[in-house]
Amino acid sequence: MTEGTRVEWRDWGREAFAEADDRDRPVLLSLSATWCEGCHEMDATTYAEPRVAANVNEWFVPIRVDVDRHPRVRERYNMGGFPTTAFLTPEGELLTGAGYLGVDGMRQVLESVRTMWVEEGRAAGRVPRALNGDRPPAGALSEAIESHLAGQLEQQYDAEYAGWGTDAKFPLPHTVEFALKRDRDRALRTLDAIRDHLADDVAGGFFRFAGSRDWGDIAYEKPADTNAAVARAFANAYLYTGEEAYREPAAATVEFLTDDLWTGYGVGGSLGPGLGRAYYAAPAADRAELDSPRRDLTVLAGANALAADALLAVAAYTDDEDAREYGARILDGLEHDLIDPDTGEVTRYRANGETGETDLLEDVSRVLGAYVRGAGVLGEGAAVA
C-alpha cells in the first residue's frame, strides 16, 4: 500500500510516537487497506504529489496502518470509512481527521492542522470517541431491549429502496438475519435489493456497499467476511422460504469464495488452507484495462471462521457438498495454524513472518461460532469450541 508514494511512512508502534514526542510534531495516521480502492487512489495521487509529501514528512510523523491487521487502531481512529486520515498528538489523542483527501483538500488540511499545532499544541488533542468513557448499557438482556431492537427494523427501514438507512447502503447481513425472524418481508426485500445491485454478475461475489440510497455508486471491493455473511443470510432466507431466488446467490457466493479467495497450502502467506481477506474488481467496463484483479490473500482468523460458518450453513440448508468440503477444510486450517491447541488462544493472522494480535473478541467469538456450527453439520468441532 505504500509503493509509489513519496511519504516516509512509519509502522504503528511506540517508536513512531516517541519520535513525534522528541520532534514535537503531530502524527498523521493513515488507515488503509489493500482492498480499498480509494486508498490506492489516494496513494497514487495525493501522497505522490511532491509538495504534499514534503509537507507531510517535514511537519508530521506519518504512520500507515493496515486496518485488518490492526483492528483496535481501526476502531479507535476510524473517521467513518477508509481511507481515514487522522491527526494525533504524540500521546495518541485526536486532533482532527477526515476521509479521502485529494491534493488540494490535503494541502488545506495540512496547513490547518499545522496552524492548530503552532497555536494550541498538545492541548488541542481530545480522547478518541472509542476511549472517551462512554460505555454500553449494562444489565440483563431484557424483553424491552429486544423489542427496542426489533422496533429499529421498522424505524430505520427505507420503504422506497429497501435496506436500512437513508444514505449509503451496506448489505448488513446480520440485520437481515435478525429481520428474517422478526420482520421477514423487509428482510426479503432487502435481500432482493442486495442481489439486484451488489452482486457481481461477471465474476461472482458481492460488492462491499452502495454509496447512494438507491443502491447506486457501487464500491467494487469484495471482502471475504462481507461475502461470507451475505451468503449465510441468503442461505437462511432459502431455509425460511424454499425459494431458488435465495439459494442461487448463496451457492454462487460459495463458488466465488472457494475459487477466487482460496489460498491452499503455502499460498498468500498462509501456512494452511483458508480464504484470503479481499478481492477488488473494477467496474465491468474497466476490467479489460487491468492485468488481473487485486487480491489480498492474508488469512484472517475471524474472517475465515465466519466463512466456515457460512459455508457449513449453506451445506446444511442446500446439501451443497462443495460448501461442506471447504467449510471443513477451513476449520482444519484454523485449528492447525491459528488456534493454540493447549490454551485455545486465537491468533488473528500469520503472514510473511509477521504474527498478529491474539484473542481479540471478534476473532474468538467467530471462531467459537464456526466450530459450534461444525459440530452441528459435520459432527465434529465441539472439542475445539
Short mmCIF file of C-alpha atoms in Angstrom, two decimals:
data_model
loop_
_atom_site.label_atom_id
_atom_site.label_comp_id
_atom_site.label_asym_id
_atom_site.label_seq_id
_atom_site.Cartn_x
_atom_site.Cartn_y
_atom_site.Cartn_z
CA MET A 1 0.00 0.00 0.00
CA THR A 2 2.96 2.39 0.30
CA GLU A 3 4.69 1.80 -3.00
CA GLY A 4 4.52 4.81 -5.32
CA THR A 5 4.04 7.38 -2.57
CA ARG A 6 6.67 9.90 -1.54
CA VAL A 7 5.73 9.79 2.13
CA GLU A 8 8.20 8.28 4.60
CA TRP A 9 5.74 6.02 6.40
CA ARG A 10 6.48 4.59 9.84
CA ASP A 11 4.91 1.45 11.29
CA TRP A 12 2.41 1.70 14.12
CA GLY A 13 4.21 1.37 17.44
CA ARG A 14 5.94 3.08 20.33
CA GLU A 15 8.95 4.13 18.26
CA ALA A 16 6.90 6.30 15.91
CA PHE A 17 5.10 8.05 18.76
CA ALA A 18 8.39 8.52 20.62
CA GLU A 19 9.77 10.19 17.51
CA ALA A 20 6.76 12.51 17.38
CA ASP A 21 7.32 13.36 21.03
CA ASP A 22 11.04 14.05 20.53
CA ARG A 23 10.42 16.19 17.44
CA ASP A 24 7.34 17.85 18.95
CA ARG A 25 5.33 17.03 15.85
CA PRO A 26 1.78 15.73 15.45
CA VAL A 27 1.19 12.32 13.92
CA LEU A 28 -0.53 11.86 10.56
CA LEU A 29 -2.21 8.46 10.80
CA SER A 30 -3.32 6.85 7.54
CA LEU A 31 -5.80 3.99 7.99
CA SER A 32 -5.72 1.94 4.83
CA ALA A 33 -6.41 -1.50 3.35
CA THR A 34 -5.18 -3.37 0.33
CA TRP A 35 -8.77 -3.95 -0.81
CA CYS A 36 -9.68 -0.24 -0.55
CA GLU A 37 -9.74 1.40 -3.97
CA GLY A 38 -9.88 4.92 -2.52
CA CYS A 39 -6.73 4.13 -0.55
CA HIS A 40 -4.87 3.12 -3.71
CA GLU A 41 -6.11 6.23 -5.47
CA MET A 42 -5.00 8.49 -2.63
CA ASP A 43 -1.54 6.88 -2.70
CA ALA A 44 -1.28 7.34 -6.45
CA THR A 45 -2.38 10.98 -6.44
CA THR A 46 -2.37 12.81 -3.10
CA TYR A 47 0.59 11.20 -1.36
CA ALA A 48 2.54 11.02 -4.62
CA GLU A 49 2.33 14.81 -5.12
CA PRO A 50 5.81 16.16 -4.22
CA ARG A 51 4.71 19.21 -2.20
CA VAL A 52 2.13 17.27 -0.22
CA ALA A 53 4.65 14.53 0.56
CA ALA A 54 7.31 17.09 1.53
CA ASN A 55 4.93 18.86 3.91
CA VAL A 56 3.81 15.58 5.46
CA ASN A 57 7.41 14.46 6.01
CA GLU A 58 8.51 17.82 7.42
CA TRP A 59 5.55 18.79 9.58
CA PHE A 60 4.32 15.40 10.81
CA VAL A 61 5.36 11.90 11.74
CA PRO A 62 3.39 9.81 9.21
CA ILE A 63 2.17 6.34 10.23
CA ARG A 64 0.47 3.84 7.94
CA VAL A 65 -1.81 1.18 9.47
CA ASP A 66 -3.46 -1.79 7.79
CA VAL A 67 -6.98 -1.75 9.25
CA ASP A 68 -7.47 -5.51 9.08
CA ARG A 69 -4.19 -6.34 10.77
CA HIS A 70 -4.71 -3.71 13.50
CA PRO A 71 -8.45 -3.70 14.23
CA ARG A 72 -8.13 -1.93 17.59
CA VAL A 73 -6.41 1.03 15.91
CA ARG A 74 -9.13 0.96 13.24
CA GLU A 75 -11.92 1.14 15.80
CA ARG A 76 -10.21 3.88 17.80
CA TYR A 77 -9.47 6.32 14.97
CA ASN A 78 -11.84 5.45 12.11
CA MET A 79 -13.38 8.62 10.68
CA GLY A 80 -16.30 6.84 9.06
CA GLY A 81 -14.62 4.83 6.33
CA PHE A 82 -11.39 4.16 4.51
CA PRO A 83 -9.10 5.73 3.74
CA THR A 84 -9.09 7.61 7.05
CA THR A 85 -6.64 10.47 7.57
CA ALA A 86 -6.36 11.22 11.29
CA PHE A 87 -4.09 13.71 13.05
CA LEU A 88 -2.94 12.84 16.56
CA THR A 89 -0.83 14.22 19.36
CA PRO A 90 2.30 12.25 20.32
CA GLU A 91 0.20 10.84 23.17
CA GLY A 92 -2.34 9.43 20.70
CA GLU A 93 -5.10 11.95 21.36
CA LEU A 94 -7.13 13.03 18.34
CA LEU A 95 -6.65 16.48 16.84
CA THR A 96 -8.90 16.13 13.79
CA GLY A 97 -9.49 13.80 10.90
CA ALA A 98 -11.09 13.22 7.53
CA GLY A 99 -11.68 10.52 4.96
CA TYR A 100 -10.40 10.62 1.40
CA LEU A 101 -8.50 13.81 0.59
CA GLY A 102 -7.44 14.96 -2.86
CA VAL A 103 -4.34 17.06 -3.41
CA ASP A 104 -6.00 20.44 -2.81
CA GLY A 105 -8.01 19.20 0.15
CA MET A 106 -4.95 17.66 1.73
CA ARG A 107 -2.94 20.89 1.36
CA GLN A 108 -5.68 22.82 3.15
CA VAL A 109 -5.95 20.27 5.95
CA LEU A 110 -2.17 20.08 6.43
CA GLU A 111 -1.97 23.88 6.75
CA SER A 112 -4.93 23.95 9.12
CA VAL A 113 -3.52 21.26 11.41
CA ARG A 114 -0.08 22.86 11.35
CA THR A 115 -1.60 26.18 12.42
CA MET A 116 -3.60 24.46 15.16
CA TRP A 117 -0.42 22.78 16.42
CA VAL A 118 1.56 26.04 16.47
CA GLU A 119 -1.20 27.91 18.29
CA GLU A 120 -2.51 25.24 20.69
CA GLY A 121 -0.04 22.37 20.65
CA ARG A 122 -0.95 19.23 22.54
CA ALA A 123 -3.77 20.99 24.36
CA ALA A 124 -5.83 20.71 21.16
CA GLY A 125 -6.00 16.93 21.50
CA ARG A 126 -9.07 15.08 22.67
CA VAL A 127 -9.64 11.49 23.65
CA PRO A 128 -10.92 9.43 20.68
CA ARG A 129 -14.58 8.58 20.93
CA ALA A 130 -13.84 4.85 21.36
CA LEU A 131 -11.93 5.62 24.58
CA ASN A 132 -13.90 8.53 25.96
CA GLY A 133 -15.56 6.63 28.79
CA ASP A 134 -18.92 6.10 27.09
CA ARG A 135 -19.83 2.51 27.81
CA PRO A 136 -22.75 0.46 26.55
CA PRO A 137 -25.63 -0.04 28.98
CA ALA A 138 -25.13 -2.83 31.49
CA GLY A 139 -27.61 -5.28 32.91
CA ALA A 140 -29.66 -8.25 31.85
CA LEU A 141 -30.83 -8.67 28.25
CA SER A 142 -34.49 -7.99 28.79
CA GLU A 143 -37.50 -8.28 26.52
CA ALA A 144 -37.62 -4.48 26.41
CA ILE A 145 -34.17 -4.36 24.80
CA GLU A 146 -35.15 -6.99 22.24
CA SER A 147 -38.34 -5.08 21.48
CA HIS A 148 -36.33 -1.90 21.03
CA LEU A 149 -34.03 -3.62 18.54
CA ALA A 150 -36.99 -5.04 16.65
CA GLY A 151 -38.54 -1.58 16.55
CA GLN A 152 -35.43 -0.22 14.86
CA LEU A 153 -36.08 -2.59 11.96
CA GLU A 154 -39.18 -0.56 11.18
CA GLN A 155 -37.94 2.90 12.11
CA GLN A 156 -34.67 2.73 10.15
CA TYR A 157 -36.03 0.83 7.16
CA ASP A 158 -36.07 2.52 3.76
CA ALA A 159 -39.53 1.71 2.46
CA GLU A 160 -38.78 3.11 -1.00
CA TYR A 161 -35.48 1.38 -1.83
CA ALA A 162 -35.25 -1.32 0.88
CA GLY A 163 -32.33 -1.72 3.26
CA TRP A 164 -31.72 0.33 6.38
CA GLY A 165 -30.56 3.93 6.47
CA THR A 166 -31.04 6.88 4.14
CA ASP A 167 -27.52 7.37 2.82
CA ALA A 168 -25.03 4.70 1.73
CA LYS A 169 -26.44 1.18 1.64
CA PHE A 170 -24.44 -1.65 3.18
CA PRO A 171 -25.78 -5.21 2.96
CA LEU A 172 -26.00 -5.51 6.79
CA PRO A 173 -26.37 -9.31 6.65
CA HIS A 174 -26.62 -9.72 10.44
CA THR A 175 -29.52 -7.25 10.49
CA VAL A 176 -31.10 -9.19 7.64
CA GLU A 177 -30.81 -12.45 9.59
CA PHE A 178 -32.45 -10.85 12.64
CA ALA A 179 -35.19 -9.41 10.42
CA LEU A 180 -35.86 -12.80 8.83
CA LYS A 181 -37.18 -13.90 12.23
CA ARG A 182 -38.98 -10.68 13.20
CA ASP A 183 -39.85 -8.78 10.00
CA ARG A 184 -39.48 -11.18 7.08
CA ASP A 185 -40.98 -9.02 4.34
CA ARG A 186 -38.44 -6.23 4.94
CA ALA A 187 -35.63 -8.77 5.14
CA LEU A 188 -36.55 -10.37 1.82
CA ARG A 189 -36.99 -7.03 0.07
CA THR A 190 -33.51 -6.07 1.27
CA LEU A 191 -32.00 -9.34 0.03
CA ASP A 192 -33.67 -8.71 -3.32
CA ALA A 193 -32.00 -5.29 -3.46
CA ILE A 194 -28.63 -6.75 -2.45
CA ARG A 195 -28.92 -9.40 -5.17
CA ASP A 196 -30.05 -6.90 -7.82
CA HIS A 197 -27.49 -4.18 -7.07
CA LEU A 198 -24.46 -5.56 -5.22
CA ALA A 199 -23.98 -8.93 -6.94
CA ASP A 200 -21.08 -9.11 -9.40
CA ASP A 201 -22.77 -10.81 -12.34
CA VAL A 202 -19.47 -11.10 -14.22
CA ALA A 203 -17.02 -12.57 -11.68
CA GLY A 204 -19.29 -13.63 -8.81
CA GLY A 205 -19.48 -12.47 -5.22
CA PHE A 206 -20.95 -9.32 -3.71
CA PHE A 207 -19.54 -5.81 -3.61
CA ARG A 208 -18.96 -4.13 -0.27
CA PHE A 209 -21.60 -1.38 -0.38
CA ALA A 210 -23.50 1.13 -2.48
CA GLY A 211 -22.72 4.80 -1.96
CA SER A 212 -26.23 6.12 -2.51
CA ARG A 213 -29.63 5.46 -1.01
CA ASP A 214 -30.93 3.90 -4.25
CA TRP A 215 -28.11 1.31 -4.31
CA GLY A 216 -26.05 3.17 -6.87
CA ASP A 217 -22.40 4.34 -6.78
CA ILE A 218 -21.02 0.87 -6.10
CA ALA A 219 -17.79 0.29 -4.15
CA TYR A 220 -16.16 -2.56 -6.04
CA GLU A 221 -14.25 -4.25 -3.22
CA LYS A 222 -15.36 -7.78 -2.28
CA PRO A 223 -14.07 -8.67 1.23
CA ALA A 224 -14.24 -12.27 2.36
CA ASP A 225 -16.17 -11.53 5.56
CA THR A 226 -18.81 -9.47 3.74
CA ASN A 227 -19.34 -12.23 1.19
CA ALA A 228 -19.44 -14.95 3.82
CA ALA A 229 -22.04 -13.13 5.89
CA VAL A 230 -24.16 -12.33 2.83
CA ALA A 231 -24.03 -15.97 1.70
CA ARG A 232 -25.24 -17.08 5.13
CA ALA A 233 -28.09 -14.54 5.03
CA PHE A 234 -29.24 -15.84 1.64
CA ALA A 235 -28.97 -19.43 2.89
CA ASN A 236 -31.19 -18.55 5.85
CA ALA A 237 -33.69 -16.90 3.52
CA TYR A 238 -33.78 -20.09 1.46
CA LEU A 239 -34.33 -22.10 4.63
CA TYR A 240 -37.35 -19.95 5.55
CA THR A 241 -38.86 -19.61 2.05
CA GLY A 242 -37.65 -22.54 -0.07
CA GLU A 243 -37.28 -20.12 -2.99
CA GLU A 244 -34.49 -20.64 -5.53
CA ALA A 245 -34.09 -16.86 -5.77
CA TYR A 246 -32.29 -17.04 -2.41
CA ARG A 247 -30.48 -20.37 -2.78
CA GLU A 248 -28.78 -19.41 -6.05
CA PRO A 249 -26.96 -16.29 -4.70
CA ALA A 250 -25.73 -18.33 -1.73
CA ALA A 251 -24.37 -21.07 -3.99
CA ALA A 252 -22.76 -18.56 -6.35
CA THR A 253 -21.03 -16.84 -3.45
CA VAL A 254 -19.66 -20.17 -2.22
CA GLU A 255 -18.14 -20.60 -5.68
CA PHE A 256 -16.62 -17.10 -5.59
CA LEU A 257 -15.13 -17.62 -2.14
CA THR A 258 -13.66 -21.02 -2.87
CA ASP A 259 -12.40 -20.16 -6.37
CA ASP A 260 -11.20 -16.58 -6.11
CA LEU A 261 -10.12 -16.23 -2.49
CA TRP A 262 -8.94 -19.76 -1.72
CA THR A 263 -5.26 -19.83 -0.81
CA GLY A 264 -4.38 -23.50 -0.42
CA TYR A 265 -1.24 -24.56 1.39
CA GLY A 266 1.63 -22.09 1.48
CA VAL A 267 -0.04 -19.50 -0.77
CA GLY A 268 -0.66 -15.87 0.12
CA GLY A 269 1.36 -16.03 3.32
CA SER A 270 -0.86 -18.79 4.72
CA LEU A 271 0.50 -21.84 6.49
CA GLY A 272 -2.64 -23.83 5.80
CA PRO A 273 -5.83 -23.72 3.73
CA GLY A 274 -8.13 -20.77 4.08
CA LEU A 275 -9.59 -17.72 2.40
CA GLY A 276 -7.74 -14.51 1.64
CA ARG A 277 -9.38 -11.41 3.02
CA ALA A 278 -10.38 -9.43 -0.05
CA TYR A 279 -10.63 -9.07 -3.81
CA TYR A 280 -11.00 -5.86 -5.81
CA ALA A 281 -12.77 -6.00 -9.17
CA ALA A 282 -13.02 -2.85 -11.25
CA PRO A 283 -16.32 -1.86 -12.86
CA ALA A 284 -17.12 -4.24 -15.71
CA ALA A 285 -16.41 -1.57 -18.33
CA ASP A 286 -12.87 -1.07 -17.00
CA ARG A 287 -11.82 -4.66 -16.35
CA ALA A 288 -10.13 -5.14 -19.72
CA GLU A 289 -7.59 -2.48 -18.69
CA LEU A 290 -6.46 -4.43 -15.61
CA ASP A 291 -3.84 -7.16 -15.96
CA SER A 292 -5.57 -9.04 -13.16
CA PRO A 293 -7.85 -8.25 -10.22
CA ARG A 294 -6.14 -7.25 -6.99
CA ARG A 295 -6.25 -9.88 -4.28
CA ASP A 296 -5.08 -9.85 -0.70
CA LEU A 297 -4.53 -13.43 0.43
CA THR A 298 -3.78 -12.79 4.10
CA VAL A 299 -5.69 -15.45 6.05
CA LEU A 300 -7.50 -13.76 8.95
CA ALA A 301 -8.88 -15.94 11.73
CA GLY A 302 -12.15 -14.07 12.20
CA ALA A 303 -12.98 -13.76 8.51
CA ASN A 304 -12.18 -17.42 7.88
CA ALA A 305 -14.23 -18.54 10.85
CA LEU A 306 -17.18 -16.52 9.56
CA ALA A 307 -16.65 -18.08 6.13
CA ALA A 308 -16.59 -21.61 7.58
CA ASP A 309 -19.79 -20.87 9.49
CA ALA A 310 -21.43 -19.56 6.30
CA LEU A 311 -20.24 -22.42 4.08
CA LEU A 312 -21.47 -25.03 6.54
CA ALA A 313 -24.81 -23.23 6.87
CA VAL A 314 -25.18 -23.32 3.07
CA ALA A 315 -24.25 -27.02 3.13
CA ALA A 316 -26.79 -27.78 5.85
CA TYR A 317 -29.65 -25.96 4.14
CA THR A 318 -28.94 -26.85 0.50
CA ASP A 319 -26.87 -30.10 0.55
CA ASP A 320 -24.04 -28.27 -1.27
CA GLU A 321 -21.12 -30.70 -0.99
CA ASP A 322 -18.50 -28.15 -2.10
CA ALA A 323 -19.61 -25.82 0.70
CA ARG A 324 -19.36 -28.68 3.19
CA GLU A 325 -15.88 -29.70 1.99
CA TYR A 326 -14.41 -26.20 2.01
CA GLY A 327 -16.02 -25.33 5.33
CA ALA A 328 -14.37 -28.38 6.89
CA ARG A 329 -11.03 -27.53 5.30
CA ILE A 330 -11.13 -24.01 6.70
CA LEU A 331 -11.79 -25.37 10.19
CA ASP A 332 -8.82 -27.70 9.78
CA GLY A 333 -6.63 -24.79 8.70
CA LEU A 334 -7.70 -22.62 11.63
CA GLU A 335 -7.03 -25.41 14.10
CA HIS A 336 -3.64 -26.14 12.55
CA ASP A 337 -2.36 -22.58 12.17
CA LEU A 338 -4.22 -20.02 14.27
CA ILE A 339 -5.59 -21.78 17.38
CA ASP A 340 -3.26 -22.83 20.18
CA PRO A 341 -4.12 -26.47 20.96
CA ASP A 342 -3.27 -26.11 24.65
CA THR A 343 -4.78 -22.75 25.57
CA GLY A 344 -7.37 -22.16 22.84
CA GLU A 345 -5.73 -18.79 22.14
CA VAL A 346 -6.70 -17.41 18.71
CA THR A 347 -4.08 -15.56 16.65
CA ARG A 348 -5.51 -13.05 14.20
CA TYR A 349 -3.11 -13.95 11.35
CA ARG A 350 0.36 -15.19 10.45
CA ALA A 351 1.85 -13.91 7.22
CA ASN A 352 5.34 -13.38 5.84
CA GLY A 353 7.00 -13.81 9.23
CA GLU A 354 4.56 -11.46 10.96
CA THR A 355 2.14 -12.58 13.67
CA GLY A 356 -1.00 -10.67 14.58
CA GLU A 357 -2.60 -9.98 17.92
CA THR A 358 -4.20 -12.75 19.91
CA ASP A 359 -7.62 -13.25 21.46
CA LEU A 360 -9.46 -10.27 20.01
CA LEU A 361 -13.10 -10.71 21.00
CA GLU A 362 -14.41 -10.58 17.42
CA ASP A 363 -12.00 -13.31 16.31
CA VAL A 364 -12.68 -15.57 19.28
CA SER A 365 -16.46 -15.24 19.01
CA ARG A 366 -16.40 -16.01 15.29
CA VAL A 367 -14.11 -18.99 15.79
CA LEU A 368 -16.38 -20.30 18.55
CA GLY A 369 -19.43 -19.93 16.31
CA ALA A 370 -17.71 -21.72 13.43
CA TYR A 371 -16.81 -24.78 15.49
CA VAL A 372 -20.26 -24.92 17.05
CA ARG A 373 -21.64 -24.91 13.50
CA GLY A 374 -19.13 -27.60 12.59
CA ALA A 375 -20.33 -29.74 15.47
CA GLY A 376 -23.89 -29.50 14.17
CA VAL A 377 -23.17 -30.03 10.47
CA LEU A 378 -20.06 -32.20 10.44
CA GLY A 379 -20.44 -33.96 13.77
CA GLU A 380 -17.07 -32.61 14.94
CA GLY A 381 -15.71 -29.37 16.32
CA ALA A 382 -17.25 -29.30 19.80
CA ALA A 383 -13.93 -30.04 21.47
CA VAL A 384 -12.25 -27.10 19.75
CA ALA A 385 -15.20 -24.86 20.63
#
